Amino acid sequence: VGENEPAVLASHFERGERFALAARHHLDAARHALGGQDLDAAWALAASGLACLAKLDPESPPETRIDLAEARGGLLLVQAEMRNWRGENREAAELARAATESLRPGSALWFRAAAEGVSAMGRLGYVDRLGQWTAAIEAQPAEEGALEPKLVGLARILVHWYHAGLVDEGDRLLAVLEDEAERGAFSPVVEARLSGARASRAVVLSRYEEHEHETERAMHAFTRAGDARNALVQRLTLGNSRAITGDFDHAAPLLEEGIREAERLGMPTSISYASRGLAFSLIAQGDYDAALKLMETAVGHLRRAGNLRFITAAVDLMAWAHFNLGDLAAARRSIDEVLATPMAMRTSAT
């Protein structure tokens, strides 16, 4: 072919009806697009790879079918990650579940897909499923080279344990992960995820100084790992925390700059999340109308995404704004919505 670009190779093999090779190159191209922050291209390339797999002979040799199942799982995982970043949690959970069914249990991709699905379920408020999936991932032996994805996956799940108020259960798992991390040499991503989990624990326990410290550690570790999206999430978390603790001078630049970056990267849930910190600052300064307008836009997105934890935190803030504007009926409706939410999803969303 004379070209090493995966997308070019994929197109070449697809035209030649060599669909298995085309699918594998579509997967490489989709991963490259995802890493390059091009979510639309990642989705389209993964879809093209799945279409190639659908054209293959179902009577192919067993060893080929196993190999192609891994490719299918990888393509579905790319799509699940894309949906998660877009805040489309229901679709992400379903795609991740389908990916785990195609991938080899214990492989690096299987752990990544499982964690992607559980993260989406946690945001949707499916607290009852956290225990089942955590137990399944913990019990699954890691293949060679897959221990780090297993630790990262479990650390991601820990965030949802803590925000669901399950601190004792989270502490047990955190101790296991910290012990494992101390005994191995891992990339900065492990440090970032563990710091993120500790930050979640701290905010649930109202330890805001500790929360900011661990969030900063996570942000710097993600930056060292070259993970721009997750580094941005931590920066927005830090901005929200500083707004809530009254440090508006430092919060506003973090949040405003972060929102611009999230717009560029196509991260609507992160924009809505950061808007909460800005709205908190506006309320503290007495600009209730501007805060309410900001929150109404954010809540609209979060409802479509089904992000129950963030919705509850945003509606709680709207109740405050309504109350200060003298609209007691609207404030009461917002409060009733918060109270109707399961207690496990009413923890702080900083």
JSON list of N, CA and C in Angstrom, two decimals, residues 94-170:
[
{"chain": "A", "resi": 94, "resn": "GLU", "atom": "N", "xyz": [-24.76, 0.65, 27.58]},
{"chain": "A", "resi": 94, "resn": "GLU", "atom": "CA", "xyz": [-25.15, -0.48, 26.73]},
{"chain": "A", "resi": 94, "resn": "GLU", "atom": "C", "xyz": [-24.00, -0.89, 25.81]},
{"chain": "A", "resi": 95, "resn": "LEU", "atom": "N", "xyz": [-23.30, 0.07, 25.24]},
{"chain": "A", "resi": 95, "resn": "LEU", "atom": "CA", "xyz": [-22.17, -0.25, 24.36]},
{"chain": "A", "resi": 95, "resn": "LEU", "atom": "C", "xyz": [-21.05, -0.93, 25.14]},
{"chain": "A", "resi": 96, "resn": "ALA", "atom": "N", "xyz": [-20.78, -0.45, 26.35]},
{"chain": "A", "resi": 96, "resn": "ALA", "atom": "CA", "xyz": [-19.73, -1.06, 27.16]},
{"chain": "A", "resi": 96, "resn": "ALA", "atom": "C", "xyz": [-20.10, -2.49, 27.54]},
{"chain": "A", "resi": 97, "resn": "ARG", "atom": "N", "xyz": [-21.37, -2.70, 27.88]},
{"chain": "A", "resi": 97, "resn": "ARG", "atom": "CA", "xyz": [-21.81, -4.07, 28.20]},
{"chain": "A", "resi": 97, "resn": "ARG", "atom": "C", "xyz": [-21.60, -5.00, 27.00]},
{"chain": "A", "resi": 98, "resn": "ALA", "atom": "N", "xyz": [-21.98, -4.52, 25.81]},
{"chain": "A", "resi": 98, "resn": "ALA", "atom": "CA", "xyz": [-21.78, -5.33, 24.60]},
{"chain": "A", "resi": 98, "resn": "ALA", "atom": "C", "xyz": [-20.29, -5.60, 24.36]},
{"chain": "A", "resi": 99, "resn": "ALA", "atom": "N", "xyz": [-19.46, -4.62, 24.65]},
{"chain": "A", "resi": 99, "resn": "ALA", "atom": "CA", "xyz": [-18.01, -4.80, 24.46]},
{"chain": "A", "resi": 99, "resn": "ALA", "atom": "C", "xyz": [-17.48, -5.89, 25.38]},
{"chain": "A", "resi": 100, "resn": "THR", "atom": "N", "xyz": [-17.91, -5.91, 26.65]},
{"chain": "A", "resi": 100, "resn": "THR", "atom": "CA", "xyz": [-17.42, -6.94, 27.58]},
{"chain": "A", "resi": 100, "resn": "THR", "atom": "C", "xyz": [-17.81, -8.33, 27.10]},
{"chain": "A", "resi": 101, "resn": "GLU", "atom": "N", "xyz": [-18.93, -8.43, 26.41]},
{"chain": "A", "resi": 101, "resn": "GLU", "atom": "CA", "xyz": [-19.38, -9.75, 25.93]},
{"chain": "A", "resi": 101, "resn": "GLU", "atom": "C", "xyz": [-18.52, -10.25, 24.78]},
{"chain": "A", "resi": 102, "resn": "SER", "atom": "N", "xyz": [-17.89, -9.34, 24.05]},
{"chain": "A", "resi": 102, "resn": "SER", "atom": "CA", "xyz": [-17.02, -9.74, 22.93]},
{"chain": "A", "resi": 102, "resn": "SER", "atom": "C", "xyz": [-15.57, -9.93, 23.35]},
{"chain": "A", "resi": 103, "resn": "LEU", "atom": "N", "xyz": [-15.17, -9.23, 24.41]},
{"chain": "A", "resi": 103, "resn": "LEU", "atom": "CA", "xyz": [-13.77, -9.25, 24.82]},
{"chain": "A", "resi": 103, "resn": "LEU", "atom": "C", "xyz": [-13.45, -10.41, 25.75]},
{"chain": "A", "resi": 104, "resn": "ARG", "atom": "N", "xyz": [-12.19, -10.76, 25.81]},
{"chain": "A", "resi": 104, "resn": "ARG", "atom": "CA", "xyz": [-11.73, -11.88, 26.63]},
{"chain": "A", "resi": 104, "resn": "ARG", "atom": "C", "xyz": [-11.65, -11.43, 28.09]},
{"chain": "A", "resi": 105, "resn": "PRO", "atom": "N", "xyz": [-12.41, -12.05, 29.00]},
{"chain": "A", "resi": 105, "resn": "PRO", "atom": "CA", "xyz": [-12.33, -11.68, 30.42]},
{"chain": "A", "resi": 105, "resn": "PRO", "atom": "C", "xyz": [-10.90, -11.75, 30.94]},
{"chain": "A", "resi": 106, "resn": "GLY", "atom": "N", "xyz": [-10.49, -10.71, 31.66]},
{"chain": "A", "resi": 106, "resn": "GLY", "atom": "CA", "xyz": [-9.13, -10.67, 32.18]},
{"chain": "A", "resi": 106, "resn": "GLY", "atom": "C", "xyz": [-8.16, -9.92, 31.30]},
{"chain": "A", "resi": 107, "resn": "SER", "atom": "N", "xyz": [-8.59, -9.59, 30.06]},
{"chain": "A", "resi": 107, "resn": "SER", "atom": "CA", "xyz": [-7.72, -8.82, 29.17]},
{"chain": "A", "resi": 107, "resn": "SER", "atom": "C", "xyz": [-7.79, -7.35, 29.54]},
{"chain": "A", "resi": 108, "resn": "ALA", "atom": "N", "xyz": [-6.81, -6.59, 29.06]},
{"chain": "A", "resi": 108, "resn": "ALA", "atom": "CA", "xyz": [-6.79, -5.15, 29.35]},
{"chain": "A", "resi": 108, "resn": "ALA", "atom": "C", "xyz": [-8.04, -4.46, 28.84]},
{"chain": "A", "resi": 109, "resn": "LEU", "atom": "N", "xyz": [-8.46, -4.82, 27.61]},
{"chain": "A", "resi": 109, "resn": "LEU", "atom": "CA", "xyz": [-9.65, -4.19, 27.04]},
{"chain": "A", "resi": 109, "resn": "LEU", "atom": "C", "xyz": [-10.91, -4.57, 27.81]},
{"chain": "A", "resi": 110, "resn": "TRP", "atom": "N", "xyz": [-10.98, -5.80, 28.30]},
{"chain": "A", "resi": 110, "resn": "TRP", "atom": "CA", "xyz": [-12.16, -6.21, 29.07]},
{"chain": "A", "resi": 110, "resn": "TRP", "atom": "C", "xyz": [-12.29, -5.36, 30.34]},
{"chain": "A", "resi": 111, "resn": "PHE", "atom": "N", "xyz": [-11.19, -5.13, 31.04]},
{"chain": "A", "resi": 111, "resn": "PHE", "atom": "CA", "xyz": [-11.25, -4.30, 32.25]},
{"chain": "A", "resi": 111, "resn": "PHE", "atom": "C", "xyz": [-11.64, -2.87, 31.90]},
{"chain": "A", "resi": 112, "resn": "ARG", "atom": "N", "xyz": [-11.11, -2.36, 30.80]},
{"chain": "A", "resi": 112, "resn": "ARG", "atom": "CA", "xyz": [-11.47, -1.00, 30.39]},
{"chain": "A", "resi": 112, "resn": "ARG", "atom": "C", "xyz": [-12.95, -0.88, 30.06]},
{"chain": "A", "resi": 113, "resn": "ALA", "atom": "N", "xyz": [-13.46, -1.88, 29.33]},
{"chain": "A", "resi": 113, "resn": "ALA", "atom": "CA", "xyz": [-14.88, -1.85, 28.96]},
{"chain": "A", "resi": 113, "resn": "ALA", "atom": "C", "xyz": [-15.78, -1.97, 30.18]},
{"chain": "A", "resi": 114, "resn": "ALA", "atom": "N", "xyz": [-15.41, -2.85, 31.11]},
{"chain": "A", "resi": 114, "resn": "ALA", "atom": "CA", "xyz": [-16.21, -3.02, 32.33]},
{"chain": "A", "resi": 114, "resn": "ALA", "atom": "C", "xyz": [-16.25, -1.72, 33.12]},
{"chain": "A", "resi": 115, "resn": "ALA", "atom": "N", "xyz": [-15.11, -1.07, 33.27]},
{"chain": "A", "resi": 115, "resn": "ALA", "atom": "CA", "xyz": [-15.06, 0.19, 34.02]},
{"chain": "A", "resi": 115, "resn": "ALA", "atom": "C", "xyz": [-15.84, 1.29, 33.31]},
{"chain": "A", "resi": 116, "resn": "GLU", "atom": "N", "xyz": [-15.78, 1.30, 31.98]},
{"chain": "A", "resi": 116, "resn": "GLU", "atom": "CA", "xyz": [-16.52, 2.31, 31.21]},
{"chain": "A", "resi": 116, "resn": "GLU", "atom": "C", "xyz": [-18.02, 2.15, 31.46]},
{"chain": "A", "resi": 117, "resn": "GLY", "atom": "N", "xyz": [-18.47, 0.90, 31.46]},
{"chain": "A", "resi": 117, "resn": "GLY", "atom": "CA", "xyz": [-19.89, 0.64, 31.69]},
{"chain": "A", "resi": 117, "resn": "GLY", "atom": "C", "xyz": [-20.32, 0.99, 33.10]},
{"chain": "A", "resi": 118, "resn": "VAL", "atom": "N", "xyz": [-19.51, 0.63, 34.09]},
{"chain": "A", "resi": 118, "resn": "VAL", "atom": "CA", "xyz": [-19.87, 0.91, 35.48]},
{"chain": "A", "resi": 118, "resn": "VAL", "atom": "C", "xyz": [-19.87, 2.41, 35.74]},
{"chain": "A", "resi": 119, "resn": "SER", "atom": "N", "xyz": [-18.94, 3.13, 35.14]},
{"chain": "A", "resi": 119, "resn": "SER", "atom": "CA", "xyz": [-18.92, 4.59, 35.32]},
{"chain": "A", "resi": 119, "resn": "SER", "atom": "C", "xyz": [-20.22, 5.21, 34.79]},
{"chain": "A", "resi": 120, "resn": "ALA", "atom": "N", "xyz": [-20.66, 4.74, 33.62]},
{"chain": "A", "resi": 120, "resn": "ALA", "atom": "CA", "xyz": [-21.92, 5.25, 33.07]},
{"chain": "A", "resi": 120, "resn": "ALA", "atom": "C", "xyz": [-23.09, 4.90, 33.98]},
{"chain": "A", "resi": 121, "resn": "MET", "atom": "N", "xyz": [-23.10, 3.67, 34.50]},
{"chain": "A", "resi": 121, "resn": "MET", "atom": "CA", "xyz": [-24.19, 3.26, 35.40]},
{"chain": "A", "resi": 121, "resn": "MET", "atom": "C", "xyz": [-24.18, 4.07, 36.69]},
{"chain": "A", "resi": 122, "resn": "GLY", "atom": "N", "xyz": [-22.99, 4.39, 37.19]},
{"chain": "A", "resi": 122, "resn": "GLY", "atom": "CA", "xyz": [-22.90, 5.20, 38.40]},
{"chain": "A", "resi": 122, "resn": "GLY", "atom": "C", "xyz": [-23.49, 6.58, 38.18]},
{"chain": "A", "resi": 123, "resn": "ARG", "atom": "N", "xyz": [-23.22, 7.18, 37.02]},
{"chain": "A", "resi": 123, "resn": "ARG", "atom": "CA", "xyz": [-23.78, 8.50, 36.73]},
{"chain": "A", "resi": 123, "resn": "ARG", "atom": "C", "xyz": [-25.29, 8.45, 36.55]},
{"chain": "A", "resi": 124, "resn": "LEU", "atom": "N", "xyz": [-25.79, 7.30, 36.08]},
{"chain": "A", "resi": 124, "resn": "LEU", "atom": "CA", "xyz": [-27.23, 7.14, 35.91]},
{"chain": "A", "resi": 124, "resn": "LEU", "atom": "C", "xyz": [-27.95, 6.84, 37.22]},
{"chain": "A", "resi": 125, "resn": "GLY", "atom": "N", "xyz": [-27.18, 6.60, 38.28]},
{"chain": "A", "resi": 125, "resn": "GLY", "atom": "CA", "xyz": [-27.79, 6.34, 39.58]},
{"chain": "A", "resi": 125, "resn": "GLY", "atom": "C", "xyz": [-28.06, 4.88, 39.87]},
{"chain": "A", "resi": 126, "resn": "TYR", "atom": "N", "xyz": [-27.49, 3.96, 39.08]},
{"chain": "A", "resi": 126, "resn": "TYR", "atom": "CA", "xyz": [-27.72, 2.54, 39.28]},
{"chain": "A", "resi": 126, "resn": "TYR", "atom": "C", "xyz": [-26.79, 2.01, 40.38]},
{"chain": "A", "resi": 127, "resn": "VAL", "atom": "N", "xyz": [-26.99, 2.52, 41.58]},
{"chain": "A", "resi": 127, "resn": "VAL", "atom": "CA", "xyz": [-26.10, 2.18, 42.69]},
{"chain": "A", "resi": 127, "resn": "VAL", "atom": "C", "xyz": [-26.14, 0.68, 42.99]},
{"chain": "A", "resi": 128, "resn": "ASP", "atom": "N", "xyz": [-27.30, 0.06, 42.80]},
{"chain": "A", "resi": 128, "resn": "ASP", "atom": "CA", "xyz": [-27.44, -1.36, 43.12]},
{"chain": "A", "resi": 128, "resn": "ASP", "atom": "C", "xyz": [-26.53, -2.25, 42.28]},
{"chain": "A", "resi": 129, "resn": "ARG", "atom": "N", "xyz": [-26.13, -1.76, 41.11]},
{"chain": "A", "resi": 129, "resn": "ARG", "atom": "CA", "xyz": [-25.28, -2.58, 40.23]},
{"chain": "A", "resi": 129, "resn": "ARG", "atom": "C", "xyz": [-23.79, -2.43, 40.52]},
{"chain": "A", "resi": 130, "resn": "LEU", "atom": "N", "xyz": [-23.43, -1.41, 41.28]},
{"chain": "A", "resi": 130, "resn": "LEU", "atom": "CA", "xyz": [-22.02, -1.17, 41.55]},
{"chain": "A", "resi": 130, "resn": "LEU", "atom": "C", "xyz": [-21.36, -2.37, 42.24]},
{"chain": "A", "resi": 131, "resn": "GLY", "atom": "N", "xyz": [-22.04, -2.92, 43.25]},
{"chain": "A", "resi": 131, "resn": "GLY", "atom": "CA", "xyz": [-21.47, -4.02, 44.00]},
{"chain": "A", "resi": 131, "resn": "GLY", "atom": "C", "xyz": [-21.24, -5.25, 43.15]},
{"chain": "A", "resi": 132, "resn": "GLN", "atom": "N", "xyz": [-22.22, -5.57, 42.29]},
{"chain": "A", "resi": 132, "resn": "GLN", "atom": "CA", "xyz": [-22.10, -6.76, 41.43]},
{"chain": "A", "resi": 132, "resn": "GLN", "atom": "C", "xyz": [-20.90, -6.63, 40.49]},
{"chain": "A", "resi": 133, "resn": "TRP", "atom": "N", "xyz": [-20.78, -5.47, 39.85]},
{"chain": "A", "resi": 133, "resn": "TRP", "atom": "CA", "xyz": [-19.69, -5.30, 38.90]},
{"chain": "A", "resi": 133, "resn": "TRP", "atom": "C", "xyz": [-18.34, -5.19, 39.58]},
{"chain": "A", "resi": 134, "resn": "THR", "atom": "N", "xyz": [-18.32, -4.53, 40.73]},
{"chain": "A", "resi": 134, "resn": "THR", "atom": "CA", "xyz": [-17.05, -4.42, 41.45]},
{"chain": "A", "resi": 134, "resn": "THR", "atom": "C", "xyz": [-16.54, -5.80, 41.84]},
{"chain": "A", "resi": 135, "resn": "ALA", "atom": "N", "xyz": [-17.45, -6.63, 42.35]},
{"chain": "A", "resi": 135, "resn": "ALA", "atom": "CA", "xyz": [-17.07, -7.99, 42.75]},
{"chain": "A", "resi": 135, "resn": "ALA", "atom": "C", "xyz": [-16.58, -8.79, 41.55]},
{"chain": "A", "resi": 136, "resn": "ALA", "atom": "N", "xyz": [-17.25, -8.63, 40.41]},
{"chain": "A", "resi": 136, "resn": "ALA", "atom": "CA", "xyz": [-16.85, -9.38, 39.21]},
{"chain": "A", "resi": 136, "resn": "ALA", "atom": "C", "xyz": [-15.47, -8.95, 38.72]},
{"chain": "A", "resi": 137, "resn": "ILE", "atom": "N", "xyz": [-15.20, -7.66, 38.74]},
{"chain": "A", "resi": 137, "resn": "ILE", "atom": "CA", "xyz": [-13.90, -7.17, 38.27]},
{"chain": "A", "resi": 137, "resn": "ILE", "atom": "C", "xyz": [-12.79, -7.56, 39.25]},
{"chain": "A", "resi": 138, "resn": "GLU", "atom": "N", "xyz": [-13.06, -7.42, 40.55]},
{"chain": "A", "resi": 138, "resn": "GLU", "atom": "CA", "xyz": [-12.06, -7.80, 41.56]},
{"chain": "A", "resi": 138, "resn": "GLU", "atom": "C", "xyz": [-11.69, -9.28, 41.43]},
{"chain": "A", "resi": 139, "resn": "ALA", "atom": "N", "xyz": [-12.70, -10.11, 41.20]},
{"chain": "A", "resi": 139, "resn": "ALA", "atom": "CA", "xyz": [-12.47, -11.56, 41.19]},
{"chain": "A", "resi": 139, "resn": "ALA", "atom": "C", "xyz": [-11.81, -12.04, 39.90]},
{"chain": "A", "resi": 140, "resn": "GLN", "atom": "N", "xyz": [-11.85, -11.24, 38.86]},
{"chain": "A", "resi": 140, "resn": "GLN", "atom": "CA", "xyz": [-11.31, -11.67, 37.57]},
{"chain": "A", "resi": 140, "resn": "GLN", "atom": "C", "xyz": [-9.79, -11.54, 37.54]},
{"chain": "A", "resi": 141, "resn": "PRO", "atom": "N", "xyz": [-9.06, -12.66, 37.40]},
{"chain": "A", "resi": 141, "resn": "PRO", "atom": "CA", "xyz": [-7.59, -12.55, 37.31]},
{"chain": "A", "resi": 141, "resn": "PRO", "atom": "C", "xyz": [-7.17, -11.73, 36.09]},
{"chain": "A", "resi": 142, "resn": "ALA", "atom": "N", "xyz": [-6.14, -10.94, 36.25]},
{"chain": "A", "resi": 142, "resn": "ALA", "atom": "CA", "xyz": [-5.66, -10.11, 35.15]},
{"chain": "A", "resi": 142, "resn": "ALA", "atom": "C", "xyz": [-4.63, -10.88, 34.33]},
{"chain": "A", "resi": 143, "resn": "GLU", "atom": "N", "xyz": [-4.78, -10.83, 33.02]},
{"chain": "A", "resi": 143, "resn": "GLU", "atom": "CA", "xyz": [-3.77, -11.39, 32.15]},
{"chain": "A", "resi": 143, "resn": "GLU", "atom": "C", "xyz": [-2.48, -10.59, 32.27]},
{"chain": "A", "resi": 144, "resn": "GLU", "atom": "N", "xyz": [-1.42, -11.12, 31.70]},
{"chain": "A", "resi": 144, "resn": "GLU", "atom": "CA", "xyz": [-0.15, -10.39, 31.70]},
{"chain": "A", "resi": 144, "resn": "GLU", "atom": "C", "xyz": [-0.34, -9.04, 31.01]},
{"chain": "A", "resi": 145, "resn": "GLY", "atom": "N", "xyz": [0.07, -7.97, 31.68]},
{"chain": "A", "resi": 145, "resn": "GLY", "atom": "CA", "xyz": [-0.06, -6.64, 31.12]},
{"chain": "A", "resi": 145, "resn": "GLY", "atom": "C", "xyz": [-1.40, -5.99, 31.37]},
{"chain": "A", "resi": 146, "resn": "ALA", "atom": "N", "xyz": [-2.30, -6.67, 32.07]},
{"chain": "A", "resi": 146, "resn": "ALA", "atom": "CA", "xyz": [-3.65, -6.13, 32.28]},
{"chain": "A", "resi": 146, "resn": "ALA", "atom": "C", "xyz": [-3.90, -5.69, 33.71]},
{"chain": "A", "resi": 147, "resn": "LEU", "atom": "N", "xyz": [-2.87, -5.79, 34.58]},
{"chain": "A", "resi": 147, "resn": "LEU", "atom": "CA", "xyz": [-3.09, -5.40, 35.98]},
{"chain": "A", "resi": 147, "resn": "LEU", "atom": "C", "xyz": [-3.38, -3.90, 36.10]},
{"chain": "A", "resi": 148, "resn": "GLU", "atom": "N", "xyz": [-2.64, -3.09, 35.34]},
{"chain": "A", "resi": 148, "resn": "GLU", "atom": "CA", "xyz": [-2.88, -1.65, 35.43]},
{"chain": "A", "resi": 148, "resn": "GLU", "atom": "C", "xyz": [-4.31, -1.28, 35.01]},
{"chain": "A", "resi": 149, "resn": "PRO", "atom": "N", "xyz": [-4.81, -1.77, 33.87]},
{"chain": "A", "resi": 149, "resn": "PRO", "atom": "CA", "xyz": [-6.22, -1.46, 33.53]},
{"chain": "A", "resi": 149, "resn": "PRO", "atom": "C", "xyz": [-7.21, -1.95, 34.59]},
{"chain": "A", "resi": 150, "resn": "LYS", "atom": "N", "xyz": [-6.89, -3.05, 35.25]},
{"chain": "A", "resi": 150, "resn": "LYS", "atom": "CA", "xyz": [-7.77, -3.53, 36.32]},
{"chain": "A", "resi": 150, "resn": "LYS", "atom": "C", "xyz": [-7.78, -2.54, 37.48]},
{"chain": "A", "resi": 151, "resn": "LEU", "atom": "N", "xyz": [-6.60, -2.08, 37.90]},
{"chain": "A", "resi": 151, "resn": "LEU", "atom": "CA", "xyz": [-6.52, -1.12, 39.01]},
{"chain": "A", "resi": 151, "resn": "LEU", "atom": "C", "xyz": [-7.20, 0.20, 38.64]},
{"chain": "A", "resi": 152, "resn": "VAL", "atom": "N", "xyz": [-6.96, 0.66, 37.41]},
{"chain": "A", "resi": 152, "resn": "VAL", "atom": "CA", "xyz": [-7.56, 1.91, 36.96]},
{"chain": "A", "resi": 152, "resn": "VAL", "atom": "C", "xyz": [-9.09, 1.78, 36.94]},
{"chain": "A", "resi": 153, "resn": "GLY", "atom": "N", "xyz": [-9.56, 0.64, 36.45]},
{"chain": "A", "resi": 153, "resn": "GLY", "atom": "CA", "xyz": [-11.01, 0.42, 36.39]},
{"chain": "A", "resi": 153, "resn": "GLY", "atom": "C", "xyz": [-11.65, 0.43, 37.76]},
{"chain": "A", "resi": 154, "resn": "LEU", "atom": "N", "xyz": [-11.03, -0.25, 38.71]},
{"chain": "A", "resi": 154, "resn": "LEU", "atom": "CA", "xyz": [-11.58, -0.30, 40.06]},
{"chain": "A", "resi": 154, "resn": "LEU", "atom": "C", "xyz": [-11.51, 1.08, 40.73]},
{"chain": "A", "resi": 155, "resn": "ALA", "atom": "N", "xyz": [-10.46, 1.83, 40.46]},
{"chain": "A", "resi": 155, "resn": "ALA", "atom": "CA", "xyz": [-10.36, 3.18, 41.04]},
{"chain": "A", "resi": 155, "resn": "ALA", "atom": "C", "xyz": [-11.45, 4.09, 40.47]},
{"chain": "A", "resi": 156, "resn": "ARG", "atom": "N", "xyz": [-11.78, 3.92, 39.19]},
{"chain": "A", "resi": 156, "resn": "ARG", "atom": "CA", "xyz": [-12.88, 4.69, 38.60]},
{"chain": "A", "resi": 156, "resn": "ARG", "atom": "C", "xyz": [-14.20, 4.36, 39.30]},
{"chain": "A", "resi": 157, "resn": "ILE", "atom": "N", "xyz": [-14.40, 3.10, 39.58]},
{"chain": "A", "resi": 157, "resn": "ILE", "atom": "CA", "xyz": [-15.64, 2.68, 40.24]},
{"chain": "A", "resi": 157, "resn": "ILE", "atom": "C", "xyz": [-15.71, 3.24, 41.65]},
{"chain": "A", "resi": 158, "resn": "LEU", "atom": "N", "xyz": [-14.55, 3.36, 42.30]},
{"chain": "A", "resi": 158, "resn": "LEU", "atom": "CA", "xyz": [-14.51, 3.88, 43.67]},
{"chain": "A", "resi": 158, "resn": "LEU", "atom": "C", "xyz": [-15.17, 5.25, 43.80]},
{"chain": "A", "resi": 159, "resn": "VAL", "atom": "N", "xyz": [-14.99, 6.08, 42.79]},
{"chain": "A", "resi": 159, "resn": "VAL", "atom": "CA", "xyz": [-15.59, 7.42, 42.81]},
{"chain": "A", "resi": 159, "resn": "VAL", "atom": "C", "xyz": [-17.10, 7.31, 43.03]},
{"chain": "A", "resi": 160, "resn": "HIS", "atom": "N", "xyz": [-17.72, 6.35, 42.34]},
{"chain": "A", "resi": 160, "resn": "HIS", "atom": "CA", "xyz": [-19.17, 6.19, 42.45]},
{"chain": "A", "resi": 160, "resn": "HIS", "atom": "C", "xyz": [-19.57, 5.58, 43.79]},
{"chain": "A", "resi": 161, "resn": "TRP", "atom": "N", "xyz": [-18.74, 4.72, 44.34]},
{"chain": "A", "resi": 161, "resn": "TRP", "atom": "CA", "xyz": [-19.00, 4.20, 45.69]},
{"chain": "A", "resi": 161, "resn": "TRP", "atom": "C", "xyz": [-19.07, 5.37, 46.68]},
{"chain": "A", "resi": 162, "resn": "TYR", "atom": "N", "xyz": [-18.08, 6.24, 46.62]},
{"chain": "A", "resi": 162, "resn": "TYR", "atom": "CA", "xyz": [-18.03, 7.34, 47.59]},
{"chain": "A", "resi": 162, "resn": "TYR", "atom": "C", "xyz": [-19.18, 8.32, 47.40]},
{"chain": "A", "resi": 163, "resn": "HIS", "atom": "N", "xyz": [-19.47, 8.66, 46.16]},
{"chain": "A", "resi": 163, "resn": "HIS", "atom": "CA", "xyz": [-20.55, 9.63, 45.94]},
{"chain": "A", "resi": 163, "resn": "HIS", "atom": "C", "xyz": [-21.92, 9.02, 46.23]},
{"chain": "A", "resi": 164, "resn": "ALA", "atom": "N", "xyz": [-22.00, 7.70, 46.28]},
{"chain": "A", "resi": 164, "resn": "ALA", "atom": "CA", "xyz": [-23.24, 7.05, 46.71]},
{"chain": "A", "resi": 164, "resn": "ALA", "atom": "C", "xyz": [-23.31, 6.94, 48.23]},
{"chain": "A", "resi": 165, "resn": "GLY", "atom": "N", "xyz": [-22.30, 7.46, 48.92]},
{"chain": "A", "resi": 165, "resn": "GLY", "atom": "CA", "xyz": [-22.29, 7.44, 50.38]},
{"chain": "A", "resi": 165, "resn": "GLY", "atom": "C", "xyz": [-21.82, 6.13, 50.98]},
{"chain": "A", "resi": 166, "resn": "LEU", "atom": "N", "xyz": [-21.27, 5.24, 50.16]},
{"chain": "A", "resi": 166, "resn": "LEU", "atom": "CA", "xyz": [-20.83, 3.93, 50.63]},
{"chain": "A", "resi": 166, "resn": "LEU", "atom": "C", "xyz": [-19.35, 4.00, 51.02]},
{"chain": "A", "resi": 167, "resn": "VAL", "atom": "N", "xyz": [-19.08, 4.76, 52.05]},
{"chain": "A", "resi": 167, "resn": "VAL", "atom": "CA", "xyz": [-17.70, 5.08, 52.43]},
{"chain": "A", "resi": 167, "resn": "VAL", "atom": "C", "xyz": [-16.96, 3.85, 52.95]},
{"chain": "A", "resi": 168, "resn": "ASP", "atom": "N", "xyz": [-17.59, 3.05, 53.80]},
{"chain": "A", "resi": 168, "resn": "ASP", "atom": "CA", "xyz": [-16.90, 1.87, 54.34]},
{"chain": "A", "resi": 168, "resn": "ASP", "atom": "C", "xyz": [-16.52, 0.90, 53.23]},
{"chain": "A", "resi": 169, "resn": "GLU", "atom": "N", "xyz": [-17.45, 0.66, 52.32]},
{"chain": "A", "resi": 169, "resn": "GLU", "atom": "CA", "xyz": [-17.17, -0.24, 51.19]},
{"chain": "A", "resi": 169, "resn": "GLU", "atom": "C", "xyz": [-16.05, 0.33, 50.33]},
{"chain": "A", "resi": 170, "resn": "GLY", "atom": "N", "xyz": [-16.10, 1.65, 50.11]},
{"chain": "A", "resi": 170, "resn": "GLY", "atom": "CA", "xyz": [-15.06, 2.29, 49.32]},
{"chain": "A", "resi": 170, "resn": "GLY", "atom": "C", "xyz": [-13.70, 2.21, 49.98]}
]
